[in-house]
XYZ file of C-alpha atoms in Angstrom:
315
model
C 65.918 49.376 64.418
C 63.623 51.321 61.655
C 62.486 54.509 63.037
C 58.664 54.276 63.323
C 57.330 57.462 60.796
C 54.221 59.315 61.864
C 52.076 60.854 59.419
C 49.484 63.499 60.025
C 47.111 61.131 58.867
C 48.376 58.610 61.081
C 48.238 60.298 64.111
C 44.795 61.281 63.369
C 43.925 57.719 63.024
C 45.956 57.127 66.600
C 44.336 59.809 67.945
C 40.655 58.665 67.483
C 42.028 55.096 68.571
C 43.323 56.467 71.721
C 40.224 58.866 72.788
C 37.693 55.748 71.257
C 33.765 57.118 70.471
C 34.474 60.970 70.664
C 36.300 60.248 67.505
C 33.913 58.669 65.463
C 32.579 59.311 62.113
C 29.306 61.369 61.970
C 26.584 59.446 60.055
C 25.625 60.686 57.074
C 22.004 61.816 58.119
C 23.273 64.091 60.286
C 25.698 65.653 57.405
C 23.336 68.287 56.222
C 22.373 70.919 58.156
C 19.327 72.887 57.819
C 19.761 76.095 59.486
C 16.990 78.567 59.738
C 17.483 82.311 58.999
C 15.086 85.299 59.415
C 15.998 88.516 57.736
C 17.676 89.934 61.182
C 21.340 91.213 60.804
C 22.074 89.991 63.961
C 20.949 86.046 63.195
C 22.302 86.427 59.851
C 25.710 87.131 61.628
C 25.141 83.707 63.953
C 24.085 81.236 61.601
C 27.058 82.957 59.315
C 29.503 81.496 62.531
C 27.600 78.585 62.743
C 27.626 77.366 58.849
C 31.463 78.976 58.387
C 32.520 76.445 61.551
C 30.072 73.504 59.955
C 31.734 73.679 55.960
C 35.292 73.517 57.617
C 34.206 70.998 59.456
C 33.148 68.634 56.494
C 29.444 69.439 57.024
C 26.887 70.357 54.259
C 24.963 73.704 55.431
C 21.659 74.742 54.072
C 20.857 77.677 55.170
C 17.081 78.669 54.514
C 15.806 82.192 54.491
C 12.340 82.160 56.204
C 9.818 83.399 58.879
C 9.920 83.347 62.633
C 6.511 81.935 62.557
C 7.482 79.514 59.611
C 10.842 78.481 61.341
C 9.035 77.234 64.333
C 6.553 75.333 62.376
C 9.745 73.650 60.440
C 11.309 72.810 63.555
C 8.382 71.282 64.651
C 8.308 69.316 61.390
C 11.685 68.266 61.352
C 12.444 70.648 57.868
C 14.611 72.691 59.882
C 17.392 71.159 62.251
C 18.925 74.564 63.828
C 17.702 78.279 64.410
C 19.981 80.253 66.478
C 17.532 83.234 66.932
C 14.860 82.555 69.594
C 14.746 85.990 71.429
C 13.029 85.507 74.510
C 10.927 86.647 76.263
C 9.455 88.366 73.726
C 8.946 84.894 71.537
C 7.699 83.786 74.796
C 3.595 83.277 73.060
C 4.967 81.761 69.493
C 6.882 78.527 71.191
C 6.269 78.195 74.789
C 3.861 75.400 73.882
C 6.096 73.785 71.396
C 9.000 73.882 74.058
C 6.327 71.945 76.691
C 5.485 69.502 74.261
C 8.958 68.736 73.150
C 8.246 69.186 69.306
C 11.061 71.322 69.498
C 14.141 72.003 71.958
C 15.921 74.611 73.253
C 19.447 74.202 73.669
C 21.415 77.005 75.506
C 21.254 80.540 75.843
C 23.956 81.784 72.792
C 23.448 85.698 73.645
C 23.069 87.088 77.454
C 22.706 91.122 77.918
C 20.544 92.073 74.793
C 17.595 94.313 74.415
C 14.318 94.789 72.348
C 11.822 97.021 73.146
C 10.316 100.808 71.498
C 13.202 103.335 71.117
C 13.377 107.380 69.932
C 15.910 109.351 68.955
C 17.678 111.074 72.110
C 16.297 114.420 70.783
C 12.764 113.608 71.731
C 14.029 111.470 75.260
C 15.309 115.125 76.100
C 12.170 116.807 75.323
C 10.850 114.449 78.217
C 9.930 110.848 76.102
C 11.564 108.275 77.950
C 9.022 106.097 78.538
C 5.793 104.812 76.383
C 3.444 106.231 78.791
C 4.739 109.333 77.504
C 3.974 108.883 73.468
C 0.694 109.994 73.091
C 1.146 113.270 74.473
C 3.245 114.106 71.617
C 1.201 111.944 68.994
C 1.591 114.877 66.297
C 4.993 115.256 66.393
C 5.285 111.331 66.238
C 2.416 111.105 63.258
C 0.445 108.187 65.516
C 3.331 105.757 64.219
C 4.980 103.491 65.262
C 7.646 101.543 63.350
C 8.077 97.985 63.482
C 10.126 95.428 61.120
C 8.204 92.420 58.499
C 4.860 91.199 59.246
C 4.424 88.428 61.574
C 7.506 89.670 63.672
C 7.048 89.036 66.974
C 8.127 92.354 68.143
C 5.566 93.599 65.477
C 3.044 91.646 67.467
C 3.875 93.347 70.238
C 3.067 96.710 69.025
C -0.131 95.508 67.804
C -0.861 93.956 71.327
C -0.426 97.486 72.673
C -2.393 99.155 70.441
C -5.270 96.916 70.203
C -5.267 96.657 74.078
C -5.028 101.006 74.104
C -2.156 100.707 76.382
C -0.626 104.013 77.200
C -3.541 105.807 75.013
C -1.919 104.365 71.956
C -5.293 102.615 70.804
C -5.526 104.723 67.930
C -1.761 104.995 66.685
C -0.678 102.765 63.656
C 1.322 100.028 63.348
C 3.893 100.613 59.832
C 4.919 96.793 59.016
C 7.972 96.621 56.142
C 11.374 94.996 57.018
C 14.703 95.746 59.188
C 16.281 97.350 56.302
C 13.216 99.339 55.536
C 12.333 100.319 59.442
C 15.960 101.169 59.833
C 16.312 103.905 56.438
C 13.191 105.490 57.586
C 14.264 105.583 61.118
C 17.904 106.899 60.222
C 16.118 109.111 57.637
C 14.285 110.934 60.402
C 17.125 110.881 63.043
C 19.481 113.027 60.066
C 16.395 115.216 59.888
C 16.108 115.839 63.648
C 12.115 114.506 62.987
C 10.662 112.807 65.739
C 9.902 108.756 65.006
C 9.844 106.116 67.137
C 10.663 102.285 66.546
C 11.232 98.823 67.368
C 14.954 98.575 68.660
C 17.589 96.160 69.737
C 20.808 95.290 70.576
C 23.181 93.860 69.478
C 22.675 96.052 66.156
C 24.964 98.654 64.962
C 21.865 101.210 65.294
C 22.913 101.700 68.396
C 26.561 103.360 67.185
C 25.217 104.854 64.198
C 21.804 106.714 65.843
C 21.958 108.287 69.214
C 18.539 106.436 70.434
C 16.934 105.570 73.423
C 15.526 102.531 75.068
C 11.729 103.556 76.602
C 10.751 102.651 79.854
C 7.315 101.240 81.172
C 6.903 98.424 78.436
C 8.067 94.883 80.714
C 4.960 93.692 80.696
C 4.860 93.476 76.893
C 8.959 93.511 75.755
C 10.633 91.777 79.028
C 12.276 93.758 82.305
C 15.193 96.333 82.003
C 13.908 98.398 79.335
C 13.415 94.693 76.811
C 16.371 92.984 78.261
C 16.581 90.293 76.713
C 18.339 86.432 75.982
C 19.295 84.916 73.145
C 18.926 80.882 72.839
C 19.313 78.363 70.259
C 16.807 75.595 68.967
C 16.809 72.804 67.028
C 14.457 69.757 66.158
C 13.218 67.005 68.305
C 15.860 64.663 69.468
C 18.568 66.521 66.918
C 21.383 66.480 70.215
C 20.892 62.922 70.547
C 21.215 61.324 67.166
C 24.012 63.727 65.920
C 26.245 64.398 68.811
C 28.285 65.584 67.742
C 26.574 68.947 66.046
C 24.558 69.228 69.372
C 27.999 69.207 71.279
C 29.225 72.330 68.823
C 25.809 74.089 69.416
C 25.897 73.362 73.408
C 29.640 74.972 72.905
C 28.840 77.940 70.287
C 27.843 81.523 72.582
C 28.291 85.033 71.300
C 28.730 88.672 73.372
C 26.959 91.599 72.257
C 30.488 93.384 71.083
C 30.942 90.213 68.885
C 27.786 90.548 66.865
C 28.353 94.155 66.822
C 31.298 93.497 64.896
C 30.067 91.039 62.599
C 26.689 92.943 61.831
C 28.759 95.984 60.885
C 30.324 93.707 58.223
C 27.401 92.830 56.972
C 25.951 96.432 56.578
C 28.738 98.488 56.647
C 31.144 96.919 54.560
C 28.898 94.951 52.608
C 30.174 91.586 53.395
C 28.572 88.181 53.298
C 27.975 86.790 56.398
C 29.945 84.211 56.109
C 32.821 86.425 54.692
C 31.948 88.370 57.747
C 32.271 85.426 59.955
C 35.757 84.187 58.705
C 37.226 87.392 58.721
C 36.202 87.970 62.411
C 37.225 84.298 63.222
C 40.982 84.625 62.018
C 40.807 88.248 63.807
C 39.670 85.884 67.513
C 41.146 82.398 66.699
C 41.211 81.325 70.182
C 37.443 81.338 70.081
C 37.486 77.611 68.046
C 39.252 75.728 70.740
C 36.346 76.982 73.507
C 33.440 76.851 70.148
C 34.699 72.958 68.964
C 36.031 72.051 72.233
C 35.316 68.115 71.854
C 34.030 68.256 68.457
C 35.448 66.561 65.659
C 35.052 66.824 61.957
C 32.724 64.337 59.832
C 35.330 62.109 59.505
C 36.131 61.972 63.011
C 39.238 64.264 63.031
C 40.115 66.969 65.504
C 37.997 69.690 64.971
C 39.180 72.776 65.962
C 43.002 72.280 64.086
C 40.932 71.305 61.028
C 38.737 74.198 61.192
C 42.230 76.279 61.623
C 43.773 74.597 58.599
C 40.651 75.144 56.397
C 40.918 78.925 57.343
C 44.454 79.444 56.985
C 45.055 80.239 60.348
């Protein structure tokens, strides 16, 4: 008797046989995918895991650098099939209506245990700020500023909500709009100089190792409960989940801890990485993670995905 000869290929090709639909070929409309990204170190780091899992996997990845507000509108339009950065509840006002509607849908929470809300530097929480009633007693020391991230932020919204509503006697302190990168040297410029400033903060974000900051109190009806705690979730378009499966099956799978994007923002801005680069590195360093993130998802062709995304890696 000839000894039956099993090639990799071929037991591939068993394989899907054996396990029947799970192993089918994605079709080619779902191929590309358009993944929103917003100028945050933190979604930068996500959609970097996302698209790194999605190449290996035989998947085209566009990743397109935009706007909170614009990446709901594209969503909604059907330009953008992923964003992995809807921070509720502070988003709460910019897509509840969308999510009711069903132009767009949410698909799990990706991030549990994070924060956003007003923070100062630890130096003025011992001097007795720990909570934004506090502020405007010490509006000198603090210039009337506060510091928020790019215009059209939500979290910038925020501030302006509390201003323009005089909450806490802050009706006549100032907004400063100009980007993370920009918030963040101005804010680690005054921390060095023991100056008093106070900011939109968050976490995961290694500000939190870098500064010694605090989280203020008294702000839940604006930033959330627990001093801006906050969740995580990921969106896509209408009705992606249903017509490619096999996409929303890796997206219902993919789910990050705050120490992970810790690690893979200080890539990014320590070390100077890609995020990508930053997300393959930290993948190889935590390869279990691919048989829970691509636990019954296959590549395009309808091969195993988690040993292909292995192979592809060199892991």
């Amino acid at each position: 008797m000839t000894p039956i000869k099993t090639t990799f290929a071929g037991a591939v090709a068993l394989g899907a046989l054996a396990t029947g639909p799970a192993f089918a070929e994605v079709p080619e409309s779902c191929r590309t995918v358009r993944l929103a990204e917003v100028g945050w170190t933190d979604i930068q780091a996500t959609t970097g895991v996302a698209s790194t899992l999605l190449d290996a996997l035989g998947y085209t990845t566009d990743v397109k650098v935009t706007s909170v507000p614009l990446t709901f509108i594209g969503l909604e339009q059907g330009d953008i099939d992923v964003f992995l950065g809807l921070w509720m509840p502070s988003m709460a006002g910019m897509v509840e209506d969308r999510l009711e509607s069903g132009a767009i849908e949410q698909v799990r929470a990706n991030l549990e245990g994070a924060k956003y809300t007003l923070v100062v530097p630890k130096y003025a929480a011992d001097a007795g700020v720990t909570d934004l009633a506090d502020l405007d007693a010490h509006k000198d020391q603090f210039g009337s500023k506060i510091y928020g991230i790019e215009p059209g932020n939500d979290g910038n919204q925020l501030i302006q909500d509390i201003i323009d509503a005089d909450a806490f006697g802050l009706g006549d302190w100032d907004l400063v709009e100009s980007s993370e990168a920009g918030m963040l040297l101005q804010a680690s410029g005054a921390w060095k100089a023991e100056e008093w400033i106070v900011f939109l903060g968050w976490a995961p974000h290694p500000m939190n190792t870098k500064m010694d900051i605090v989280y203020l109190t008294g702000g839940d009806a604006y930033f959330g409960p627990n001093q801006g705690g906050a969740t995580v979730y990921t969106l896509t378009r209408d009705g992606l989940s249903d017509t490619c499966s096999n996409l929303g099956t890796m997206l219902n799978n993919l789910a990050f801890t705050v120490e992970m994007e810790n690690i893979l923002m200080a890539g990014i801005l320590d070390h100077g990485e890609t995020a990508e680069s930053a997300a393959t590195k930290f993948i190889k360093a935590n390869p279990a993670l691919l048989d829970t993130w691509l636990d019954g998802v296959t590549t395009v062709d309808g091969a195993p995905g988690a040993p292909a995304v292995k192979a592809a890696l060199g892991l």
